[in-house]
Amino acid sequence: MEEKLMSLKNDAVSLILDASDEKTLEEIKLQFLGRSGRLTLTLKEITKVPLERRAEVGSLANEVKQSVEEAIERQKQILKHQTIKVRKQTLDVTNPGIKPPLGHLHLITQAMEEITSIFDKIGFTRVRYPEVEWDYYAFTALNFPENHPARDDWETFFTTEQTDSEKGQIILTPHTSSGQVREMERSVAKLRELARERSETGVDGSKDKLYSGPDLSIRMLNIAKCYRRQSDVSHTQMFHQFEGLCVGENISIVHLKGVLDYFVKSYFGENRTSRIRPYHFQFTEPSFEIDVTCGVCLGKGCKLCKAGWLEMGGAGMVHPNVLTYGGIDPKKYSGFAFGWGVERVLMMKEGIEIDDLRLLYSNKLEFLEQF
Ligand code: PHE
């Protein structure tokens, strides 16, 4: 019995050491340790060994079984390392690599960066004001009388029923114009503080009086998400606007037109021009709608445009009441403001036509990868 066990062990181990792949190893395992494997059957014969020797033979049998199992495991590990080595050897470092797919900024983010840098060159600094805003800054301080039907134009989302006695309800801002009075308040507060520090005479430090001191100069660019109850091929509930505000002494429509032309040429190209058309907004007087020549027909008139023009958005001279809400004396200072849609200018830019604006926010890579 002992001899038989030892020879089985030798057979098994030599086969195992010769095995060159895992499949062969599995077969050897079955041949010796399987249900009717050679070693398994021999182990069953232990009952035939006389009782007094049975314990000794039994423990030898167990040792043999164990060494066969261990030999199989060891060989498995060896084979694994060999395959890794073989694989490593076949790696040809001179082959061109596989490029991981590179993403890019969303096209709206790209447009916002471009717009920011265009305005930065003429001194307009990008600011950020709340997108979840008080009714006060979005409407009241922009010269909308309470319950004025014009408030409905903006189809606003209201967030709570809560109302602050001064600032009203909390809304999702429907336009970036809500940054106008915030910017005025910030500039005036800064000038008042400076004047107090220098103990200047002639500048009233009190908040109740309108600011008519020197040095007030606002050049703001407010880019933000805006929200309105709308959703169709040319409107999304969330969209982006960029708002310019310029306040200073003797600011006139000429400055507005100059800035507008500068933007149109820089963003759309030298071959595009703009025009201003009378319009109405509560917070500007006079107010305008701004048109830009169509990128397809360059002003001649085509299917895409209204007789050569595409509408870009609103603008106007800041209403004296709005300056007053901002704490600025409208007798000394004047300004202009404009508010245009980022999505809209992007679509108006030559070469980019988006049939359905909602695609911009659907996160479909097939769409986004085109840009
Ligand atoms: N806030 C206006 C809108 O959303 C645009 C505008 C901005 C008009 C500034 C005049 C001045 O339509």
Short mmCIF file of C-alpha atoms and ligand atoms in Angstrom, two decimals:
data_model
loop_
_atom_site.label_atom_id
_atom_site.label_comp_id
_atom_site.label_asym_id
_atom_site.label_seq_id
_atom_site.Cartn_x
_atom_site.Cartn_y
_atom_site.Cartn_z
CA MET A 1 0.00 0.00 0.00
CA GLU A 2 2.77 2.43 0.94
CA GLU A 3 4.62 1.64 -2.24
CA LYS A 4 1.54 2.17 -4.31
CA LEU A 5 0.98 5.55 -2.66
CA MET A 6 4.58 6.66 -3.26
CA SER A 7 4.53 5.66 -6.90
CA LEU A 8 1.21 7.46 -7.41
CA LYS A 9 2.77 10.55 -5.88
CA ASN A 10 5.80 10.34 -8.18
CA ASP A 11 3.62 9.84 -11.24
CA ALA A 12 1.41 12.75 -10.31
CA VAL A 13 4.24 15.16 -9.49
CA SER A 14 6.18 14.44 -12.66
CA LEU A 15 3.03 14.95 -14.76
CA ILE A 16 2.30 18.17 -12.88
CA LEU A 17 5.78 19.56 -13.46
CA ASP A 18 5.47 18.85 -17.16
CA ALA A 19 2.10 20.52 -17.48
CA SER A 20 2.41 23.64 -19.63
CA ASP A 21 -1.06 25.09 -19.30
CA GLU A 22 -3.89 25.31 -16.85
CA LYS A 23 -6.15 22.98 -18.80
CA THR A 24 -3.65 20.11 -18.57
CA LEU A 25 -3.28 20.78 -14.84
CA GLU A 26 -7.04 20.48 -14.39
CA GLU A 27 -7.00 17.17 -16.25
CA ILE A 28 -4.20 15.83 -14.01
CA LYS A 29 -6.13 16.95 -10.97
CA LEU A 30 -9.18 15.02 -12.18
CA GLN A 31 -7.04 11.96 -13.01
CA PHE A 32 -5.66 11.73 -9.46
CA LEU A 33 -8.03 13.58 -7.17
CA GLY A 34 -11.34 13.37 -9.01
CA ARG A 35 -14.23 11.23 -7.76
CA SER A 36 -12.83 8.13 -9.41
CA GLY A 37 -9.28 9.45 -9.61
CA ARG A 38 -6.37 7.11 -9.04
CA LEU A 39 -5.44 8.52 -5.68
CA THR A 40 -9.05 8.77 -4.51
CA LEU A 41 -9.68 5.11 -5.26
CA THR A 42 -6.46 4.07 -3.51
CA LEU A 43 -7.49 6.04 -0.46
CA LYS A 44 -10.73 4.05 -0.35
CA GLU A 45 -8.68 0.89 -0.11
CA ILE A 46 -7.30 1.95 3.26
CA THR A 47 -10.11 0.00 4.89
CA LYS A 48 -8.38 -3.16 3.68
CA VAL A 49 -5.19 -2.34 5.62
CA PRO A 50 -4.97 -4.26 8.92
CA LEU A 51 -6.18 -2.16 11.84
CA GLU A 52 -2.83 -1.81 13.61
CA ARG A 53 -1.20 -0.24 10.53
CA ARG A 54 -4.16 1.73 9.35
CA ALA A 55 -3.34 4.97 11.21
CA GLU A 56 0.19 5.05 9.81
CA VAL A 57 -0.88 4.34 6.25
CA GLY A 58 -3.74 6.80 6.65
CA SER A 59 -1.46 9.67 7.55
CA LEU A 60 0.91 8.82 4.69
CA ALA A 61 -2.05 8.80 2.34
CA ASN A 62 -3.06 12.25 3.56
CA GLU A 63 0.46 13.57 3.07
CA VAL A 64 0.52 12.24 -0.49
CA LYS A 65 -2.83 13.83 -1.25
CA GLN A 66 -1.66 17.11 0.21
CA SER A 67 1.60 17.16 -1.73
CA VAL A 68 -0.22 16.44 -4.97
CA GLU A 69 -2.62 19.32 -4.27
CA GLU A 70 0.25 21.62 -3.37
CA ALA A 71 2.20 20.67 -6.48
CA ILE A 72 -0.83 21.53 -8.62
CA GLU A 73 -1.21 24.94 -6.92
CA ARG A 74 2.50 25.73 -7.26
CA GLN A 75 2.50 24.82 -10.93
CA LYS A 76 -0.57 27.00 -11.49
CA GLN A 77 1.24 30.01 -10.02
CA ILE A 78 4.33 29.32 -12.12
CA LEU A 79 2.21 29.13 -15.28
CA LYS A 80 0.46 32.40 -14.40
CA HIS A 81 3.76 34.25 -14.02
CA GLN A 82 4.99 32.80 -17.25
CA THR A 83 1.99 34.07 -19.16
CA ILE A 84 2.48 37.53 -17.66
CA LYS A 85 6.09 37.40 -18.72
CA VAL A 86 5.16 36.28 -22.20
CA ARG A 87 2.60 39.05 -22.45
CA LYS A 88 5.13 41.60 -21.28
CA GLN A 89 7.56 40.43 -23.86
CA THR A 90 5.06 40.89 -26.67
CA LEU A 91 4.48 44.53 -25.75
CA ASP A 92 6.02 46.55 -28.53
CA VAL A 93 6.82 49.96 -27.11
CA THR A 94 7.31 51.41 -30.56
CA ASN A 95 3.67 50.83 -31.48
CA PRO A 96 1.59 54.03 -31.46
CA GLY A 97 -0.41 54.21 -28.22
CA ILE A 98 -4.18 54.09 -27.91
CA LYS A 99 -5.31 57.65 -27.29
CA PRO A 100 -7.85 57.99 -24.47
CA PRO A 101 -10.85 59.99 -25.65
CA LEU A 102 -10.40 63.65 -24.73
CA GLY A 103 -13.38 65.69 -23.64
CA HIS A 104 -13.84 69.43 -24.01
CA LEU A 105 -15.74 72.19 -22.31
CA HIS A 106 -19.45 72.35 -23.01
CA LEU A 107 -20.12 74.71 -25.91
CA ILE A 108 -22.03 77.10 -23.67
CA THR A 109 -19.04 77.27 -21.31
CA GLN A 110 -16.82 77.91 -24.32
CA ALA A 111 -19.12 80.72 -25.46
CA MET A 112 -19.18 82.26 -21.96
CA GLU A 113 -15.39 82.23 -21.82
CA GLU A 114 -15.16 83.88 -25.20
CA ILE A 115 -17.73 86.54 -24.30
CA THR A 116 -15.94 87.21 -21.00
CA SER A 117 -12.61 87.74 -22.71
CA ILE A 118 -14.12 90.03 -25.39
CA PHE A 119 -15.61 92.31 -22.73
CA ASP A 120 -12.58 92.08 -20.50
CA LYS A 121 -10.58 93.86 -23.22
CA ILE A 122 -12.77 96.96 -22.91
CA GLY A 123 -12.79 96.98 -19.12
CA PHE A 124 -15.98 95.07 -18.32
CA THR A 125 -15.34 92.79 -15.37
CA ARG A 126 -17.25 89.56 -14.96
CA VAL A 127 -19.20 89.35 -11.71
CA ARG A 128 -21.56 86.75 -10.30
CA TYR A 129 -24.80 87.54 -8.60
CA PRO A 130 -27.35 85.14 -7.10
CA GLU A 131 -29.39 83.01 -9.44
CA VAL A 132 -31.82 82.35 -6.60
CA GLU A 133 -32.83 85.92 -6.06
CA TRP A 134 -35.17 88.29 -4.27
CA ASP A 135 -38.14 89.58 -6.22
CA TYR A 136 -36.82 93.01 -5.21
CA TYR A 137 -33.67 92.83 -7.37
CA ALA A 138 -35.36 91.06 -10.27
CA PHE A 139 -38.40 93.36 -10.46
CA THR A 140 -39.06 96.08 -7.88
CA ALA A 141 -35.64 97.73 -8.06
CA LEU A 142 -35.88 97.50 -11.86
CA ASN A 143 -38.84 99.82 -11.86
CA PHE A 144 -41.59 97.21 -12.11
CA PRO A 145 -44.56 98.50 -10.09
CA GLU A 146 -46.09 95.85 -7.87
CA ASN A 147 -48.67 93.79 -9.78
CA HIS A 148 -47.57 95.37 -13.02
CA PRO A 149 -48.58 92.99 -15.83
CA ALA A 150 -45.06 93.24 -17.26
CA ARG A 151 -43.94 90.93 -14.46
CA ASP A 152 -45.85 88.18 -16.21
CA ASP A 153 -43.66 88.55 -19.28
CA TRP A 154 -40.89 86.88 -17.42
CA GLU A 155 -42.93 83.80 -16.42
CA THR A 156 -41.01 83.44 -13.24
CA PHE A 157 -40.48 80.42 -11.01
CA PHE A 158 -41.28 81.24 -7.38
CA THR A 159 -39.55 79.07 -4.82
CA THR A 160 -41.47 79.61 -1.58
CA GLU A 161 -44.56 81.24 -0.24
CA GLN A 162 -42.40 83.14 2.24
CA THR A 163 -42.21 86.86 1.73
CA ASP A 164 -39.70 89.31 3.11
CA SER A 165 -41.30 92.63 3.96
CA GLU A 166 -38.65 94.54 1.98
CA LYS A 167 -37.31 92.11 -0.60
CA GLY A 168 -40.48 90.15 -1.40
CA GLN A 169 -40.46 86.53 -2.52
CA ILE A 170 -37.53 84.32 -3.42
CA ILE A 171 -37.47 83.44 -7.12
CA LEU A 172 -35.23 81.81 -9.69
CA THR A 173 -33.98 84.88 -11.48
CA PRO A 174 -35.61 85.23 -14.92
CA HIS A 175 -32.90 87.57 -16.25
CA THR A 176 -29.41 88.78 -15.42
CA SER A 177 -30.75 92.33 -15.01
CA SER A 178 -31.21 91.44 -11.34
CA GLY A 179 -27.46 92.04 -11.03
CA GLN A 180 -27.78 95.72 -12.01
CA VAL A 181 -28.93 97.20 -8.71
CA ARG A 182 -26.73 94.81 -6.73
CA GLU A 183 -23.72 96.09 -8.68
CA MET A 184 -24.75 99.71 -8.13
CA GLU A 185 -25.17 99.11 -4.39
CA ARG A 186 -21.75 97.47 -4.22
CA SER A 187 -19.99 100.28 -6.11
CA VAL A 188 -21.65 103.03 -4.08
CA ALA A 189 -20.86 101.29 -0.78
CA LYS A 190 -17.20 100.98 -1.81
CA LEU A 191 -16.94 104.67 -2.77
CA ARG A 192 -18.61 105.76 0.45
CA GLU A 193 -16.22 103.67 2.49
CA LEU A 194 -13.21 105.08 0.64
CA ALA A 195 -14.48 108.62 1.20
CA ARG A 196 -14.97 107.92 4.90
CA GLU A 197 -11.46 106.46 5.18
CA ARG A 198 -9.97 109.54 3.55
CA SER A 199 -12.41 111.71 5.57
CA GLU A 200 -13.33 113.47 2.39
CA THR A 201 -15.67 116.34 2.64
CA GLY A 202 -18.43 116.73 0.13
CA VAL A 203 -19.29 113.02 0.02
CA ASP A 204 -22.21 112.08 2.15
CA GLY A 205 -21.46 108.83 3.93
CA SER A 206 -25.08 108.15 4.77
CA LYS A 207 -26.93 105.50 2.85
CA ASP A 208 -30.15 107.47 2.62
CA LYS A 209 -28.76 110.03 0.22
CA LEU A 210 -28.11 109.30 -3.42
CA TYR A 211 -24.46 109.15 -4.39
CA SER A 212 -23.35 112.21 -6.34
CA GLY A 213 -19.69 112.20 -5.36
CA PRO A 214 -16.79 111.61 -7.76
CA ASP A 215 -15.29 108.50 -9.38
CA LEU A 216 -18.33 106.33 -9.86
CA SER A 217 -17.58 104.07 -12.81
CA ILE A 218 -19.31 100.74 -13.35
CA ARG A 219 -18.38 98.29 -16.09
CA MET A 220 -20.06 95.05 -15.19
CA LEU A 221 -20.51 91.82 -17.08
CA ASN A 222 -22.91 89.50 -15.28
CA ILE A 223 -23.19 86.04 -16.82
CA ALA A 224 -25.62 83.70 -15.12
CA LYS A 225 -28.21 81.01 -15.45
CA CYS A 226 -31.74 82.33 -15.81
CA TYR A 227 -35.01 80.48 -15.49
CA ARG A 228 -38.41 80.88 -17.12
CA ARG A 229 -41.45 78.68 -17.54
CA GLN A 230 -40.85 77.77 -21.16
CA SER A 231 -39.81 74.73 -23.12
CA ASP A 232 -39.87 74.28 -26.88
CA VAL A 233 -37.40 73.99 -29.77
CA SER A 234 -36.10 77.51 -29.22
CA HIS A 235 -36.51 77.83 -25.42
CA THR A 236 -35.25 75.92 -22.39
CA GLN A 237 -36.40 76.45 -18.81
CA MET A 238 -32.82 77.12 -17.82
CA PHE A 239 -30.71 79.27 -20.10
CA HIS A 240 -27.84 81.76 -19.85
CA GLN A 241 -27.71 85.50 -20.27
CA PHE A 242 -24.89 87.98 -20.23
CA GLU A 243 -25.67 91.42 -18.95
CA GLY A 244 -23.58 94.49 -19.43
CA LEU A 245 -23.94 97.55 -17.24
CA CYS A 246 -21.98 100.73 -17.71
CA VAL A 247 -22.55 103.72 -15.43
CA GLY A 248 -20.55 106.91 -15.33
CA GLU A 249 -20.68 110.62 -16.11
CA ASN A 250 -22.05 111.55 -19.54
CA ILE A 251 -22.64 107.99 -20.69
CA SER A 252 -24.88 108.08 -23.76
CA ILE A 253 -26.40 105.92 -26.49
CA VAL A 254 -23.25 106.52 -28.53
CA HIS A 255 -21.31 104.45 -25.97
CA LEU A 256 -23.92 101.72 -26.06
CA LYS A 257 -23.74 101.53 -29.87
CA GLY A 258 -19.94 101.52 -29.76
CA VAL A 259 -19.81 98.64 -27.29
CA LEU A 260 -22.46 96.76 -29.26
CA ASP A 261 -20.54 97.14 -32.54
CA TYR A 262 -17.32 96.11 -30.87
CA PHE A 263 -18.95 92.96 -29.52
CA VAL A 264 -20.65 92.06 -32.79
CA LYS A 265 -17.41 92.39 -34.78
CA SER A 266 -15.34 90.52 -32.18
CA TYR A 267 -17.75 87.67 -31.63
CA PHE A 268 -19.52 87.21 -34.97
CA GLY A 269 -16.85 88.56 -37.31
CA GLU A 270 -15.91 91.73 -39.16
CA ASN A 271 -18.53 91.11 -41.86
CA ARG A 272 -21.48 91.42 -39.44
CA THR A 273 -23.17 94.65 -38.30
CA SER A 274 -25.83 95.60 -35.78
CA ARG A 275 -28.75 97.97 -35.50
CA ILE A 276 -30.88 99.24 -32.63
CA ARG A 277 -34.66 99.33 -32.83
CA PRO A 278 -37.04 101.14 -30.41
CA TYR A 279 -38.63 98.83 -27.84
CA HIS A 280 -39.92 98.86 -24.29
CA PHE A 281 -38.41 97.65 -21.04
CA GLN A 282 -39.41 98.88 -17.59
CA PHE A 283 -35.84 99.44 -16.51
CA THR A 284 -34.40 101.30 -19.49
CA GLU A 285 -35.46 104.53 -21.15
CA PRO A 286 -35.14 104.70 -24.07
CA SER A 287 -35.16 100.94 -24.70
CA PHE A 288 -34.04 99.02 -27.75
CA GLU A 289 -34.00 95.65 -29.35
CA ILE A 290 -30.70 94.77 -30.91
CA ASP A 291 -30.47 93.06 -34.29
CA VAL A 292 -27.43 91.59 -35.98
CA THR A 293 -27.10 90.86 -39.69
CA CYS A 294 -27.83 87.25 -40.56
CA GLY A 295 -24.71 85.08 -40.86
CA VAL A 296 -26.12 83.15 -43.80
CA CYS A 297 -27.21 85.95 -46.15
CA LEU A 298 -25.19 88.77 -44.50
CA GLY A 299 -28.16 91.15 -44.55
CA LYS A 300 -29.64 90.39 -47.96
CA GLY A 301 -32.58 88.42 -46.59
CA CYS A 302 -33.10 84.66 -46.56
CA LYS A 303 -35.32 81.89 -45.15
CA LEU A 304 -33.54 81.98 -41.81
CA CYS A 305 -33.91 85.65 -40.95
CA LYS A 306 -36.26 88.60 -40.96
CA ALA A 307 -35.17 90.53 -44.07
CA GLY A 308 -31.50 90.09 -43.30
CA TRP A 309 -31.61 90.62 -39.52
CA LEU A 310 -31.60 88.33 -36.50
CA GLU A 311 -32.75 89.54 -33.09
CA MET A 312 -30.11 89.33 -30.38
CA GLY A 313 -31.77 90.83 -27.28
CA GLY A 314 -32.57 93.95 -25.31
CA ALA A 315 -30.68 97.06 -24.30
CA GLY A 316 -31.25 100.65 -23.30
CA MET A 317 -30.24 103.62 -21.20
CA VAL A 318 -30.60 102.83 -17.49
CA HIS A 319 -33.88 104.29 -16.22
CA PRO A 320 -33.35 107.12 -13.67
CA ASN A 321 -35.56 105.22 -11.21
CA VAL A 322 -33.23 102.21 -11.40
CA LEU A 323 -30.18 104.40 -10.71
CA THR A 324 -32.12 105.80 -7.75
CA TYR A 325 -32.86 102.29 -6.44
CA GLY A 326 -29.14 101.62 -6.77
CA GLY A 327 -28.36 104.68 -4.62
CA ILE A 328 -26.93 106.71 -7.52
CA ASP A 329 -27.92 110.30 -8.30
CA PRO A 330 -29.40 110.19 -11.83
CA LYS A 331 -28.77 113.93 -12.21
CA LYS A 332 -25.05 113.32 -12.10
CA TYR A 333 -24.71 109.83 -13.53
CA SER A 334 -26.16 107.93 -16.45
CA GLY A 335 -25.59 104.53 -17.97
CA PHE A 336 -26.57 101.87 -20.43
CA ALA A 337 -27.39 98.21 -20.01
CA PHE A 338 -27.89 95.25 -22.27
CA GLY A 339 -28.91 91.65 -21.69
CA TRP A 340 -28.41 88.98 -24.32
CA GLY A 341 -28.82 85.22 -24.38
CA VAL A 342 -25.66 83.09 -24.51
CA GLU A 343 -27.50 80.27 -26.32
CA ARG A 344 -28.95 82.73 -28.80
CA VAL A 345 -25.66 84.43 -29.74
CA LEU A 346 -24.01 81.04 -30.01
CA MET A 347 -26.65 79.89 -32.49
CA MET A 348 -26.41 83.13 -34.42
CA LYS A 349 -22.70 82.71 -34.83
CA GLU A 350 -21.80 81.65 -38.32
CA GLY A 351 -21.65 77.93 -38.88
CA ILE A 352 -23.58 76.85 -35.83
CA GLU A 353 -27.19 75.93 -36.28
CA ILE A 354 -28.99 73.97 -33.60
CA ASP A 355 -32.45 72.77 -34.60
CA ASP A 356 -33.58 72.15 -31.05
CA LEU A 357 -32.08 74.20 -28.24
CA ARG A 358 -32.98 71.53 -25.70
CA LEU A 359 -30.26 69.31 -27.21
CA LEU A 360 -27.69 71.53 -25.51
CA TYR A 361 -28.68 70.18 -22.12
CA SER A 362 -29.58 66.60 -22.99
CA ASN A 363 -25.98 65.43 -22.41
CA LYS A 364 -25.99 63.46 -25.65
CA LEU A 365 -22.36 62.88 -26.60
CA GLU A 366 -23.22 62.40 -30.30
CA PHE A 367 -24.42 65.99 -30.25
CA LEU A 368 -21.76 67.56 -28.01
CA GLU A 369 -18.83 65.87 -29.74
CA GLN A 370 -19.59 67.79 -32.93
CA PHE A 371 -18.27 71.00 -31.42
N1 PHE B 1 -33.49 91.69 -19.07
C1 PHE B 1 -34.00 91.82 -20.41
C2 PHE B 1 -34.55 90.47 -20.88
O1 PHE B 1 -34.32 89.48 -20.25
C3 PHE B 1 -32.94 92.28 -21.38
C4 PHE B 1 -32.42 93.65 -21.09
C5 PHE B 1 -31.29 93.81 -20.32
C6 PHE B 1 -33.05 94.76 -21.61
C7 PHE B 1 -30.78 95.09 -20.07
C8 PHE B 1 -32.56 96.03 -21.37
C9 PHE B 1 -31.43 96.18 -20.62
O2 PHE B 1 -35.24 90.39 -21.88
#
